[in-house]
Every structure is written in C-alpha cells, then in structure tokens.
CSV table of C-alpha atoms in Angstrom, one decimal:
chain,number,residue,atom,x,y,z
A,677,MET,CA,0.0,0.0,0.1
A,678,ALA,CA,2.9,2.3,0.9
A,679,SER,CA,4.5,1.9,-2.5
A,680,GLU,CA,1.1,2.6,-4.3
A,681,ASP,CA,0.8,5.9,-2.2
A,682,ASP,CA,4.2,6.9,-3.3
A,683,ALA,CA,3.5,6.1,-7.0
A,684,ALA,CA,0.5,8.4,-6.5
A,685,LEU,CA,2.4,11.2,-5.0
A,686,GLY,CA,5.2,11.1,-7.6
A,687,GLU,CA,8.6,12.6,-7.2
A,688,ASP,CA,9.5,15.3,-4.6
A,689,THR,CA,10.7,18.2,-6.4
A,690,SER,CA,11.3,20.3,-3.3
A,691,GLU,CA,14.7,18.5,-2.8
A,692,VAL,CA,15.7,19.8,-6.1
A,693,THR,CA,15.0,23.3,-5.1
A,694,LYS,CA,16.8,22.8,-1.8
A,695,LEU,CA,19.7,21.4,-3.8
A,696,PHE,CA,19.8,24.5,-6.0
A,697,HIS,CA,19.5,26.7,-3.2
A,698,GLU,CA,22.5,25.1,-1.4
A,699,ARG,CA,24.6,25.3,-4.5
A,700,LEU,CA,23.9,29.2,-5.0
A,701,GLN,CA,24.9,29.5,-1.3
A,702,ALA,CA,28.2,27.8,-2.0
A,703,TRP,CA,28.9,30.1,-4.9
A,704,LYS,CA,27.9,33.2,-2.7
A,705,HIS,CA,30.4,32.0,0.0
A,706,ALA,CA,33.2,31.5,-2.5
A,707,CYS,CA,32.6,35.0,-3.9
A,708,GLY,CA,32.7,36.3,-0.5
A,709,TYR,CA,36.1,34.7,0.2
A,710,ILE,CA,37.5,36.3,-2.8
A,711,GLU,CA,36.1,39.7,-1.8
A,712,ASP,CA,37.8,39.3,1.6
A,713,TYR,CA,41.0,38.3,-0.1
A,714,ILE,CA,40.9,41.4,-2.4
A,715,ALA,CA,40.0,43.7,0.4
A,716,THR,CA,42.9,42.1,2.5
A,717,ALA,CA,45.3,42.7,-0.3
A,718,GLU,CA,44.2,46.3,-0.6
A,719,LYS,CA,44.8,46.9,3.2
A,720,MET,CA,48.4,45.2,2.7
A,721,GLN,CA,49.1,47.7,0.0
A,722,SER,CA,47.9,50.6,2.1
A,723,ALA,CA,50.2,49.4,4.8
A,724,HIS,CA,53.1,48.9,2.6
A,725,HIS,CA,52.4,52.5,1.4
A,726,LYS,CA,52.7,53.8,5.0
A,727,GLU,CA,55.9,51.8,5.7
A,728,TYR,CA,57.6,52.9,2.6
A,729,GLU,CA,56.7,56.5,3.6
A,730,LYS,CA,58.6,55.9,6.8
A,731,ALA,CA,61.6,54.7,4.7
A,732,VAL,CA,61.4,57.8,2.6
A,733,LYS,CA,61.6,59.9,5.8
A,734,ILE,CA,64.6,58.1,7.0
A,735,VAL,CA,66.6,58.7,3.8
A,736,SER,CA,65.3,62.2,3.6
A,737,GLN,CA,67.1,63.3,6.6
A,738,PRO,CA,70.4,65.2,5.9
A,739,LEU,CA,73.4,62.9,6.1
A,740,ARG,CA,75.3,63.3,9.2
A,741,GLU,CA,78.9,64.6,8.4
A,742,GLY,CA,77.5,65.0,4.9
A,743,ASP,CA,80.3,67.5,4.0
A,744,HIS,CA,82.6,64.5,3.8
A,745,PHE,CA,80.8,63.4,0.6
A,746,GLU,CA,81.0,65.0,-2.8
A,747,SER,CA,78.1,67.2,-3.5
A,748,SER,CA,78.3,66.8,-7.2
A,749,LEU,CA,76.9,64.0,-9.5
A,750,GLY,CA,78.4,60.6,-9.2
A,751,GLY,CA,78.9,60.2,-5.5
A,752,VAL,CA,77.2,59.2,-2.3
A,753,ASN,CA,74.9,62.1,-2.2
A,754,GLU,CA,73.6,61.3,-5.6
A,755,MET,CA,73.3,57.7,-4.5
A,756,PHE,CA,71.0,58.8,-1.7
A,757,ASP,CA,68.9,60.9,-4.0
A,758,GLY,CA,68.4,57.9,-6.0
A,759,ILE,CA,67.4,55.7,-3.2
A,760,ARG,CA,65.0,58.5,-1.9
A,761,GLY,CA,63.3,58.8,-5.4
A,762,SER,CA,63.1,55.2,-6.0
A,763,THR,CA,61.6,54.6,-2.5
A,764,LYS,CA,59.1,57.4,-3.0
A,765,ASN,CA,58.0,55.9,-6.3
A,766,ILE,CA,57.5,52.4,-4.7
A,767,ALA,CA,55.4,54.1,-1.8
A,768,ASN,CA,53.2,55.8,-4.5
A,769,ALA,CA,52.9,52.5,-6.5
A,770,HIS,CA,51.6,50.7,-3.4
A,771,LEU,CA,49.0,53.4,-2.8
A,772,GLU,CA,47.9,53.4,-6.3
A,773,THR,CA,47.7,49.7,-6.2
A,774,ALA,CA,45.5,49.8,-3.1
A,775,ARG,CA,43.2,52.4,-4.9
A,776,THR,CA,42.9,50.1,-8.1
A,777,LEU,CA,42.1,47.2,-6.0
A,778,LYS,CA,39.3,48.9,-4.1
A,779,SER,CA,37.9,50.8,-7.1
A,780,VAL,CA,38.3,48.3,-10.0
A,781,VAL,CA,38.9,44.7,-8.9
A,782,LEU,CA,36.7,44.4,-5.7
A,783,PRO,CA,33.6,45.8,-7.3
A,784,ILE,CA,33.8,43.0,-9.9
A,785,PHE,CA,33.3,40.3,-7.1
A,786,GLU,CA,30.9,42.5,-5.2
A,787,ARG,CA,28.5,42.7,-8.3
A,788,LEU,CA,28.9,39.0,-8.7
A,789,HIS,CA,27.9,38.6,-5.0
A,790,THR,CA,24.7,40.5,-5.6
A,791,GLU,CA,23.9,38.5,-8.8
A,792,ILE,CA,24.1,35.4,-6.8
A,793,LYS,CA,21.9,36.7,-4.0
A,794,ASN,CA,19.4,37.8,-6.7
A,795,LYS,CA,19.4,34.3,-8.2
A,796,GLN,CA,18.7,32.9,-4.8
A,797,LYS,CA,15.7,35.2,-4.4
A,798,GLU,CA,14.6,34.4,-8.0
A,799,LEU,CA,14.8,30.7,-7.1
A,800,ALA,CA,12.8,31.2,-3.9
A,801,LYS,CA,10.0,33.3,-5.5
A,802,GLY,CA,9.7,31.2,-8.7
A,803,VAL,CA,10.5,27.7,-8.5
A,804,GLY,CA,10.1,27.7,-4.7
A,805,LYS,CA,6.7,29.0,-4.8
A,806,GLY,CA,5.7,26.4,-7.4
A,807,SER,CA,7.1,23.6,-5.2
A,808,LYS,CA,4.9,25.0,-2.3
A,809,SER,CA,1.8,24.7,-4.6
A,810,VAL,CA,2.8,21.1,-5.5
A,811,ASP,CA,3.3,20.2,-1.8
A,812,LYS,CA,-0.3,21.6,-1.0
A,813,ALA,CA,-1.8,19.5,-4.0
A,814,ARG,CA,-0.1,16.4,-2.8
A,815,GLU,CA,-1.3,16.9,0.7
A,816,THR,CA,-5.0,17.3,-0.5
A,817,THR,CA,-4.6,14.1,-2.8
A,818,GLN,CA,-3.1,12.2,0.3
A,819,LYS,CA,-6.2,13.2,2.6
A,820,HIS,CA,-8.7,11.8,-0.1
A,821,ILE,CA,-6.8,8.7,-0.7
A,822,GLN,CA,-6.7,8.0,3.1
A,823,LEU,CA,-10.4,8.9,3.3
A,824,LEU,CA,-11.1,6.4,0.3
A,825,GLY,CA,-9.4,3.6,2.1
A,826,GLN,CA,-11.1,4.1,5.3
A,827,HIS,CA,-14.6,4.1,3.8
A,828,ALA,CA,-13.8,1.3,1.3
A,829,ALA,CA,-12.8,-1.0,4.1
A,830,SER,CA,-15.8,-0.2,6.2
A,831,THR,CA,-18.1,-0.8,3.2
A,832,ALA,CA,-16.5,-4.1,2.4
A,833,THR,CA,-16.9,-5.5,6.0
A,834,THR,CA,-20.6,-4.5,6.6
A,835,GLY,CA,-21.8,-4.8,3.1
A,836,GLY,CA,-23.3,-1.3,3.1
A,837,VAL,CA,-23.2,2.0,4.7
A,838,THR,CA,-22.9,2.1,8.6
A,839,GLY,CA,-24.7,4.8,10.5
A,840,LYS,CA,-26.6,7.7,8.7
A,841,PRO,CA,-26.1,7.3,5.1
A,842,ASN,CA,-23.8,10.0,3.3
A,843,ALA,CA,-23.3,9.9,-0.4
A,844,SER,CA,-20.0,11.8,-0.2
A,845,ASN,CA,-18.6,8.9,1.8
A,846,ASP,CA,-19.3,6.4,-0.9
A,847,PRO,CA,-16.1,4.8,-2.1
A,848,TYR,CA,-17.2,5.3,-5.7
A,849,VAL,CA,-17.6,9.0,-5.2
A,850,LEU,CA,-14.4,9.2,-3.2
A,851,GLN,CA,-12.4,7.6,-5.9
A,852,LYS,CA,-13.7,10.0,-8.3
A,853,GLY,CA,-12.5,12.8,-6.0
A,854,VAL,CA,-9.3,11.2,-5.8
A,855,TYR,CA,-8.9,11.2,-9.5
A,856,HIS,CA,-9.9,14.9,-9.6
A,857,ARG,CA,-7.3,16.0,-7.0
A,858,LEU,CA,-4.6,13.7,-8.3
A,859,ASN,CA,-5.0,15.3,-11.7
A,860,LYS,CA,-4.8,18.7,-10.2
A,861,GLN,CA,-1.6,17.6,-8.3
A,862,ILE,CA,-0.1,16.1,-11.6
A,863,VAL,CA,-0.9,19.5,-13.3
A,864,GLU,CA,0.9,21.4,-10.5
A,865,GLU,CA,3.9,19.1,-10.7
A,866,ASN,CA,4.2,19.2,-14.4
A,867,GLY,CA,4.1,22.9,-14.2
A,868,ASN,CA,6.7,22.9,-11.5
A,869,ARG,CA,8.8,20.5,-13.2
A,870,SER,CA,8.9,22.6,-16.3
A,871,ASP,CA,9.9,25.6,-14.2
A,872,MET,CA,12.7,23.4,-12.5
A,873,LEU,CA,13.8,22.2,-16.0
A,874,THR,CA,14.1,25.8,-17.0
A,875,VAL,CA,16.0,26.7,-13.9
A,876,GLN,CA,18.2,23.9,-14.1
A,877,SER,CA,19.2,24.6,-17.8
A,878,SER,CA,19.7,28.2,-16.7
A,879,PHE,CA,22.0,27.3,-13.9
A,880,SER,CA,24.7,26.0,-16.4
A,881,GLN,CA,24.8,29.4,-18.0
A,882,PHE,CA,24.7,31.3,-14.6
A,883,GLU,CA,27.7,29.2,-13.2
A,884,ALA,CA,29.5,29.9,-16.5
A,885,HIS,CA,28.9,33.6,-15.9
A,886,VAL,CA,30.1,33.2,-12.3
A,887,MET,CA,33.4,31.7,-13.5
A,888,GLN,CA,33.8,34.2,-16.3
A,889,SER,CA,33.3,37.0,-13.5
A,890,PHE,CA,36.0,35.2,-11.4
A,891,GLN,CA,38.4,35.1,-14.4
A,892,GLN,CA,37.8,38.7,-15.3
A,893,GLY,CA,38.3,39.9,-11.6
A,894,PHE,CA,41.5,37.8,-11.2
A,895,GLY,CA,42.8,39.1,-14.5
A,896,HIS,CA,42.4,42.7,-13.2
A,897,PHE,CA,43.9,41.6,-10.1
A,898,MET,CA,47.0,40.0,-11.7
A,899,GLN,CA,47.3,43.1,-14.0
A,900,THR,CA,47.3,45.5,-11.0
A,901,MET,CA,49.5,43.5,-8.8
A,902,GLY,CA,51.8,42.6,-11.6
A,903,GLY,CA,52.2,46.3,-12.7
A,904,GLN,CA,52.9,47.1,-9.1
A,905,LEU,CA,55.6,44.4,-8.9
A,906,ASP,CA,57.2,45.5,-12.2
A,907,ASN,CA,57.3,49.0,-11.1
A,908,GLN,CA,58.9,47.9,-7.7
A,909,LYS,CA,61.4,45.7,-9.6
A,910,ALA,CA,62.3,48.7,-11.8
A,911,MET,CA,62.8,51.0,-8.9
A,912,TYR,CA,65.0,48.5,-7.0
A,913,THR,CA,67.0,48.0,-10.2
A,914,GLN,CA,67.4,51.8,-10.8
A,915,MET,CA,68.5,52.2,-7.1
A,916,VAL,CA,71.2,49.4,-7.4
A,917,GLN,CA,72.4,50.8,-10.9
A,918,ARG,CA,73.0,54.1,-9.2
A,919,VAL,CA,75.2,52.5,-6.5
A,920,GLN,CA,77.0,50.3,-8.8
A,921,THR,CA,77.9,53.0,-11.2
A,922,ILE,CA,79.9,54.9,-8.6
A,923,ASN,CA,83.5,54.7,-9.0
A,924,PRO,CA,84.8,53.0,-6.0
A,925,LEU,CA,87.6,55.7,-5.5
A,926,PHE,CA,85.3,58.7,-6.5
A,927,GLU,CA,84.7,59.7,-2.9
A,928,TRP,CA,88.1,59.0,-1.7
A,929,ASN,CA,89.8,61.1,-4.5
A,930,SER,CA,87.3,64.0,-3.9
A,931,PHE,CA,87.9,63.9,-0.3
A,932,VAL,CA,91.6,64.0,-0.6
A,933,GLN,CA,91.2,66.8,-3.0
A,934,ARG,CA,89.1,68.9,-0.7
A,935,LYS,CA,91.3,68.1,2.4
A,936,ASN,CA,94.6,68.2,0.8
A,937,ASP,CA,95.7,70.9,3.3
A,938,VAL,CA,94.9,68.6,6.3
A,939,LEU,CA,95.9,65.1,5.1
A,940,ILE,CA,99.4,63.8,5.3
A,941,ASP,CA,101.4,64.2,2.0
A,942,PRO,CA,102.6,60.7,1.1
A,943,ASN,CA,105.5,62.2,-0.8
A,944,ALA,CA,106.8,64.1,2.2
A,945,ALA,CA,109.8,62.6,3.9
A,946,PRO,CA,109.4,61.2,7.4
A,947,ARG,CA,110.3,63.3,10.3
A,948,SER,CA,113.9,63.1,11.6
A,949,ILE,CA,114.9,64.2,15.2
A,950,ASP,CA,117.8,65.9,13.4
A,951,ASN,CA,115.4,68.3,12.0
A,952,VAL,CA,113.4,69.0,15.1
A,953,SER,CA,113.7,72.1,17.3
A,954,PHE,CA,112.2,72.9,20.5
A,955,PRO,CA,112.4,75.9,23.1
A,956,ASN,CA,115.7,76.2,24.9
A,957,GLN,CA,117.3,73.8,22.6
A,958,ASN,CA,121.1,74.1,22.9
A,959,HIS,CA,120.7,76.6,25.7
A,960,GLY,CA,123.8,77.4,27.4
A,961,THR,CA,122.8,75.6,30.7
A,962,THR,CA,122.2,72.4,28.6
A,963,GLN,CA,125.8,72.1,27.5
A,964,ALA,CA,128.4,70.1,29.5
A,965,LEU,CA,131.5,71.7,30.9
A,966,ILE,CA,133.2,68.5,30.1
A,967,GLN,CA,131.9,65.0,28.9
A,968,GLY,CA,133.3,61.9,27.6
A,969,SER,CA,134.1,58.2,28.6
A,970,LEU,CA,135.6,57.3,31.9
A,971,GLU,CA,136.1,54.2,33.9
A,972,ARG,CA,134.9,53.9,37.5
A,973,LYS,CA,136.0,51.3,40.0
A,974,SER,CA,132.9,49.4,41.2
A,975,GLY,CA,131.5,46.1,42.0
A,976,VAL,CA,132.7,43.4,44.6
A,977,LEU,CA,135.8,42.8,42.6
A,978,ARG,CA,136.6,46.4,42.4
A,979,LYS,CA,137.3,46.5,38.8
A,980,PHE,CA,137.0,49.5,36.5
A,981,ASP,CA,133.8,49.6,34.2
A,982,ALA,CA,133.5,52.1,31.5
A,983,GLY,CA,130.6,54.6,31.3
A,984,PHE,CA,129.8,58.0,29.9
A,985,TYR,CA,130.2,61.0,32.2
A,986,ALA,CA,129.3,64.5,32.0
A,987,ILE,CA,129.8,67.6,34.3
A,988,THR,CA,127.0,70.1,33.8
A,989,GLN,CA,126.5,73.7,34.2
A,990,ALA,CA,124.3,73.0,37.2
A,991,LYS,CA,127.6,71.5,38.9
A,992,PHE,CA,126.4,67.9,38.7
A,993,PHE,CA,128.7,65.0,37.8
A,994,HIS,CA,126.6,62.5,36.0
A,995,GLU,CA,127.2,58.9,34.9
A,996,PHE,CA,125.4,57.2,32.3
A,997,LYS,CA,125.6,53.7,30.8
A,998,THR,CA,125.9,55.1,27.2
A,999,ASP,CA,125.7,58.5,25.5
A,1000,ASP,CA,122.5,57.1,23.6
A,1001,ASN,CA,119.6,59.4,24.3
A,1002,LEU,CA,117.3,57.7,21.8
A,1003,SER,CA,117.0,54.0,22.6
A,1004,LYS,CA,116.0,54.5,26.2
A,1005,ASP,CA,115.5,57.3,28.6
A,1006,PRO,CA,118.9,58.5,29.6
A,1007,LYS,CA,118.6,58.6,33.5
A,1008,PRO,CA,121.9,59.0,35.4
A,1009,GLU,CA,123.2,55.9,37.1
A,1010,MET,CA,125.0,58.2,39.6
A,1011,SER,CA,124.9,61.9,40.2
A,1012,LEU,CA,127.4,63.7,42.3
A,1013,TYR,CA,126.6,67.3,43.3
A,1014,LEU,CA,130.3,68.7,43.2
A,1015,PRO,CA,129.8,71.6,45.6
A,1016,ASP,CA,129.2,69.0,48.1
A,1017,CYS,CA,132.0,66.9,47.2
A,1018,GLU,CA,135.8,66.6,48.2
A,1019,MET,CA,138.6,66.1,45.9
A,1020,GLY,CA,141.0,63.3,46.1
A,1021,GLY,CA,144.4,63.1,44.6
A,1022,LEU,CA,145.4,63.0,40.9
A,1023,ASN,CA,147.7,60.1,40.2
A,1024,SER,CA,148.7,59.6,36.5
A,1025,ASN,CA,145.3,58.9,34.6
A,1026,THR,CA,143.3,58.2,37.7
A,1027,PHE,CA,141.5,60.5,40.3
A,1028,SER,CA,139.1,60.3,43.1
A,1029,VAL,CA,136.1,62.2,44.3
A,1030,LYS,CA,134.3,61.7,47.5
A,1031,GLY,CA,130.7,62.7,47.6
A,1032,LYS,CA,127.0,61.5,47.9
A,1033,ASP,CA,125.2,60.0,45.2
A,1034,THR,CA,122.0,62.2,44.7
A,1035,SER,CA,120.4,60.1,42.1
A,1036,GLY,CA,117.2,58.1,43.6
A,1037,VAL,CA,117.3,56.4,47.1
A,1038,LYS,CA,121.1,56.5,47.1
A,1039,ALA,CA,120.8,60.3,48.2
A,1040,LEU,CA,120.1,58.9,51.8
A,1041,GLY,CA,123.3,57.1,52.1
A,1042,PRO,CA,126.8,58.4,53.3
A,1043,LYS,CA,129.4,59.9,51.3
A,1044,THR,CA,131.4,57.6,49.1
A,1045,GLU,CA,134.9,57.8,47.5
A,1046,TYR,CA,134.7,57.2,43.8
A,1047,THR,CA,137.9,56.5,41.8
A,1048,PHE,CA,137.8,57.1,38.1
A,1049,LYS,CA,140.4,56.4,35.3
A,1050,ALA,CA,140.7,58.4,32.1
A,1051,HIS,CA,142.3,57.2,29.0
A,1052,THR,CA,145.2,59.4,29.2
A,1053,ASP,CA,147.0,61.5,31.8
A,1054,ALA,CA,146.0,64.6,29.9
A,1055,ASP,CA,142.4,63.6,29.9
A,1056,ALA,CA,142.5,62.9,33.6
A,1057,SER,CA,144.1,66.4,34.2
A,1058,LYS,CA,141.2,68.0,32.4
A,1059,TRP,CA,138.6,66.2,34.3
A,1060,TYR,CA,140.4,66.9,37.6
A,1061,SER,CA,140.8,70.4,36.8
A,1062,VAL,CA,137.0,71.0,36.1
A,1063,ILE,CA,135.9,69.0,39.2
A,1064,GLU,CA,138.4,70.8,41.4
A,1065,SER,CA,137.1,74.2,40.3
A,1066,LEU,CA,133.6,73.1,41.5
A,1067,ALA,CA,134.2,70.7,44.5
A,1068,SER,CA,133.8,72.0,48.0
A,1069,GLY,CA,132.8,75.3,46.9
A,1070,ARG,CA,136.1,76.0,45.3
A,1071,GLY,CA,134.4,76.8,41.9
A,1072,SER,CA,134.4,80.4,40.8
A,1073,GLY,CA,130.5,80.1,40.5
A,1074,PRO,CA,128.2,79.8,37.6
A,1075,GLY,CA,129.0,83.1,36.2
A,1076,SER,CA,132.6,82.2,35.4
A,1077,ILE,CA,131.6,79.0,33.5
A,1078,VAL,CA,131.9,79.1,29.9
A,1079,THR,CA,128.6,78.0,28.2
A,1080,SER,CA,130.2,76.9,25.1
A,1081,PRO,CA,132.3,73.7,25.7
A,1082,THR,CA,135.5,73.2,24.0
A,1083,SER,CA,137.4,69.9,23.2
A,1084,ALA,CA,141.0,68.8,23.8
A,1085,THR,CA,143.1,68.1,20.8
A,1086,GLY,CA,143.0,64.3,19.9
A,1087,SER,CA,140.8,63.6,22.8
A,1088,ASN,CA,137.3,62.3,23.3
A,1089,VAL,CA,137.0,64.5,26.3
A,1090,THR,CA,135.0,67.8,25.9
A,1091,SER,CA,136.3,70.4,28.5
A,1092,PRO,CA,135.3,74.0,29.1
A,1093,VAL,CA,137.8,76.7,29.6
A,1094,GLY,CA,136.8,76.4,33.3
A,1095,SER,CA,139.6,77.7,35.5
A,1096,VAL,CA,141.2,79.1,32.4
A,1097,ALA,CA,138.2,81.2,31.7
A,1098,SER,CA,140.4,84.4,31.7
A,1099,ARG,CA,142.7,82.9,29.0
A,1100,SER,CA,142.1,83.9,25.5
A,1101,THR,CA,141.3,81.5,22.7
A,1102,SER,CA,144.9,81.6,21.4
A,1103,GLN,CA,146.2,80.9,24.8
A,1104,ALA,CA,143.9,77.9,25.3
A,1105,TYR,CA,144.8,76.4,21.8
A,1106,GLY,CA,148.4,77.5,21.6
A,1107,ASN,CA,147.7,80.5,19.3
A,1108,GLN,CA,145.8,78.2,17.0
A,1109,SER,CA,142.2,78.3,15.9
A,1110,PRO,CA,140.0,75.5,17.5
A,1111,ALA,CA,139.8,73.7,14.1
A,1112,SER,CA,143.6,73.6,13.7
A,1113,ALA,CA,144.2,72.6,17.3
A,1114,GLY,CA,141.5,69.9,16.8
A,1115,GLY,CA,139.3,71.5,19.5
A,1116,TYR,CA,136.1,70.8,17.4
A,1117,ASN,CA,137.5,68.7,14.6
A,1118,ASN,CA,135.4,70.9,12.2
A,1119,GLN,CA,132.2,69.1,13.7
A,1120,THR,CA,129.1,70.6,15.1
A,1121,PRO,CA,127.6,69.6,18.4
A,1122,THR,CA,125.4,66.6,18.2
A,1123,SER,CA,121.9,66.4,19.6
A,1124,ALA,CA,123.5,64.8,22.7
A,1125,GLY,CA,125.6,67.8,23.2
A,1126,GLY,CA,128.8,65.9,22.3
A,1127,TYR,CA,131.6,67.4,20.1
A,1128,GLY,CA,134.5,65.9,18.1
A,1129,GLY,CA,134.3,62.2,18.1
A,1130,MET,CA,131.8,62.1,20.8
A,1131,GLY,CA,128.6,62.0,19.0
A,1132,PRO,CA,125.7,59.7,20.2
A,1133,VAL,CA,125.6,56.0,19.3
A,1134,GLU,CA,123.2,54.8,16.8
A,1135,THR,CA,120.3,52.7,18.4
A,1136,GLY,CA,121.1,49.1,18.2
A,1137,THR,CA,124.8,49.3,18.5
A,1138,THR,CA,126.9,48.1,21.4
A,1139,GLY,CA,127.5,51.8,22.5
A,1140,SER,CA,130.4,54.0,21.9
A,1141,PHE,CA,131.9,57.1,23.5
A,1142,GLY,CA,133.7,59.1,20.8
A,1143,GLY,CA,135.5,56.2,19.2
A,1144,VAL,CA,135.7,54.0,22.3
A,1145,ASN,CA,133.6,50.9,21.7
A,1146,ARG,CA,132.0,49.4,24.6
A,1147,SER,CA,131.4,45.6,24.7
A,1148,GLY,CA,130.3,43.8,27.9
A,1149,SER,CA,131.3,45.2,31.2
A,1150,GLY,CA,134.6,46.8,30.0
A,1151,MET,CA,135.8,49.4,27.5
A,1152,GLU,CA,137.9,48.4,24.5
A,1153,ARG,CA,140.0,51.1,22.9
A,1154,LYS,CA,141.5,51.1,19.5
A,1155,PRO,CA,145.2,52.1,19.0
A,1156,GLY,CA,145.4,56.0,19.0
A,1157,GLU,CA,141.8,56.5,20.1
A,1158,TYR,CA,140.2,57.6,23.3
C-alpha cells in the first residue's frame, strides 16, 4: 500500500529546489572569500605605502657629516637621492595599487555577489513558490486517498453503509474525488517540473557567468599586482644601478682633493729628530762643561767599568751607561753634586772624588769615595781641573763658567775653559784656531751635546763614546783613540 501511495504522490521536487539553493549558497560564499581576499590585499598595499613613507623619511634626513661626501653628481649624495626617489615611487605605487584594487577589482566580485543573491531570491519566488503549490496539492490528494481507504474497508466489511447514509462517503464518489485531486496535483507537478527544468538549464549558464566573472576579476587583479611588482622591480633596479655606477675611488679622490691641506702628504719625507727644534734647545745651561768616557771602579771585584760621564753647568757630575739618548730614557746611574764633594788626589790617569750619590734612594746614604780612570793622563788632568774648580765650593761660580764647551786636541773629552776662563782662545789652543788645534775637529755639536768624536751612538749598537767601543762590562779602545 505504501508503494502505491508513493506512486500516486510522484517525485518530490522540493529536494531539487533545496539542492539549487545550497549550490547558490556555496557560490555566494566562494565569492565572499575572494572579496575578503581582495580587501585584505588592498589593506596590505595601504600598509606597505605607509611603511615605505617611513623609509622615505629616513633617507630624506640630511646625512650626518655630509660634508665628507662629494656634493656633485656621481657620489654618495647622488646615491641617496636615487634611493630617496626610488623609495618614494615604490610607496606611491603601493598606494595606487590599493586604490585600483578597491575601485576596480573588488567591485567585480561585489557585483557578482549581488547577482548570486538575486538568483537565490529568484529561485525562492519562482520555483520555490511552485514547489509549495505542489506540496499543497499532494497533501490534499493524500487526504482523499486515506479517506477512500477508510470507507472502502468499512463498506466491504458491513456490506453497506454504517450509520447515517452520506453519499460523499461512498467509495465510488471518493475515488472520483481522488482522480480529480490527483489530476490537479499532476498538473501542478508538471508545471513545477517545467519551471525546474528551465532553472536547471539556466544554472549552467549562470555558473559559466560566475566563472567568467572570477576570471575577469582575477585578470584585473593580476594586471594590477603585476604592474605594481614590475614597477617595484624597476625602482630597485634603478636604485642598485645608481650605487654600482659610482667609481669605488670617486669619494676618496674627492675627499683627498678637498682636504689636501689637512691630510698627510705621502710624498713628504718622514720626520727626523735631526730636523726637530724645541724651546731652549742647545741653551747654554744644557751644554756640558766636560763630557766623555771614563772608567769607574765598582762592584765586588773593584774593577774598572766604562761609562759615559758629564759635568753640567748645574755642577752635577753624572754617570750614564751610554751616550745614547734615543733608545732609552737617559737617566743617570750616579749623580754627584760637586759643591758638596771633596776632591781626592790625581795619580797619572786616575783620580778620586768623595761625595754622596744624589740619584734616587742613594741620596740618603753616606758619602762614598769614587775612583775614576781616564784614557790618558792629559784627559785625567782635564777632568780633575774641572771637578776641582767646582768641588767643596772652590768653583768660581756659575758666572765664570763658559757656556760653550771646548774639546781637547785628539781627545774624546770635552772640557770647558773652566779655570782658564780668563785666557784667550789663542792661549787655550796655543795661538791656533780651534779647528787647527783639533778642538772641534770641524764638527758641530750633536743632539746629545757631544763634540768631536763624541756623537751619540746609533740605536742598536753596542754603544760607543767618541771612538771608544763598549762591549760587555769593559771598554775596548782602538790604538790611537780615546
């Protein structure tokens, strides 16, 4: 019986309507996703525009220490002009892209979205309304079929009409009514089916239109974004080309040319101490009264060790390891203040002086007798004469000391006129000029204040005092030299 009822009711077209409605809903959501994507891309382009504007402000600031770069074309300043211009163009391109996406691309999908909505409304008002009429006709037919079954069963059981007779309940009449209503239902169904077929056939065209709209929208989207990317690539290429065309030495050569008066001249010779002057250089008080090599008895074995000695205008008797002023700081190994000293005797080429060493902590100790040995008796006499004039207050005072030292003939000892200050130059040199007497040996004072063969030793040598080579702890003298 159930199968006969289903055959009478026919196919349910409302399911087809629901299916079409769901499909339109799917297309509407797909279109909505694309709209949101385009809108997000538009916001991204706007954000990129703002970020690139910040970058433009960074490179628009004046360069710190910008005067170090060439202001003409072809240098760093032009490079920054290129960076600034290219970055500004990129920022504007992002802004223009955002506007195009919003005004051209996005409206394509918005219009399509509206069309899909209208299609849903059309389906609901047209085919949907016909489906409701079919459902109503089916419901009426179903009621009469059920009524026919009820009265047909009752009549077959009792063999007639039960209760008060009613002609409308006669199964014969009821069946005629079923035919009538069933015919009306079928007419509604066929009309609705025809409408559904029309909608179904138009759906293929509508979906084709939807896809074509997608293709058109994405075509504009690709054109817009591709143009922006091409422009951005061109700007970056232009930026890099500006940097790469700069000669690597352009800025340096320009800098050297501008600051030539400040930079070091590579062709100038290095400085030499021989060419340096300073205040009070070679002042009279810096010149020694006598200077040269002596040997002093020292150590446990009490042997003579060579050293460089000088008696200054300040009446100090200094001992140095060497006469080298350059390789290390020339601090005295021993210093005797001669006015506080006592003279010993002169014996051949040796003499002695008793005094207190005033260098360092030794100044706190008692007086000590120091024995010195010159290379010759004549040298010893010169040293002794100068020391004797200054020791124990026996000197004639600083005013009588000659500020320009002299040198004994053939000797490496530089001595002053000292006690013979009242004698003339001819008396001091035996009526000969200093040059002929060998006093200066035609040499000028060295930076160390030495004369004759007593110039300072070159750095890195074993040390020498006017032709006297020092090796180890002793002094080795060549024949005929002091």
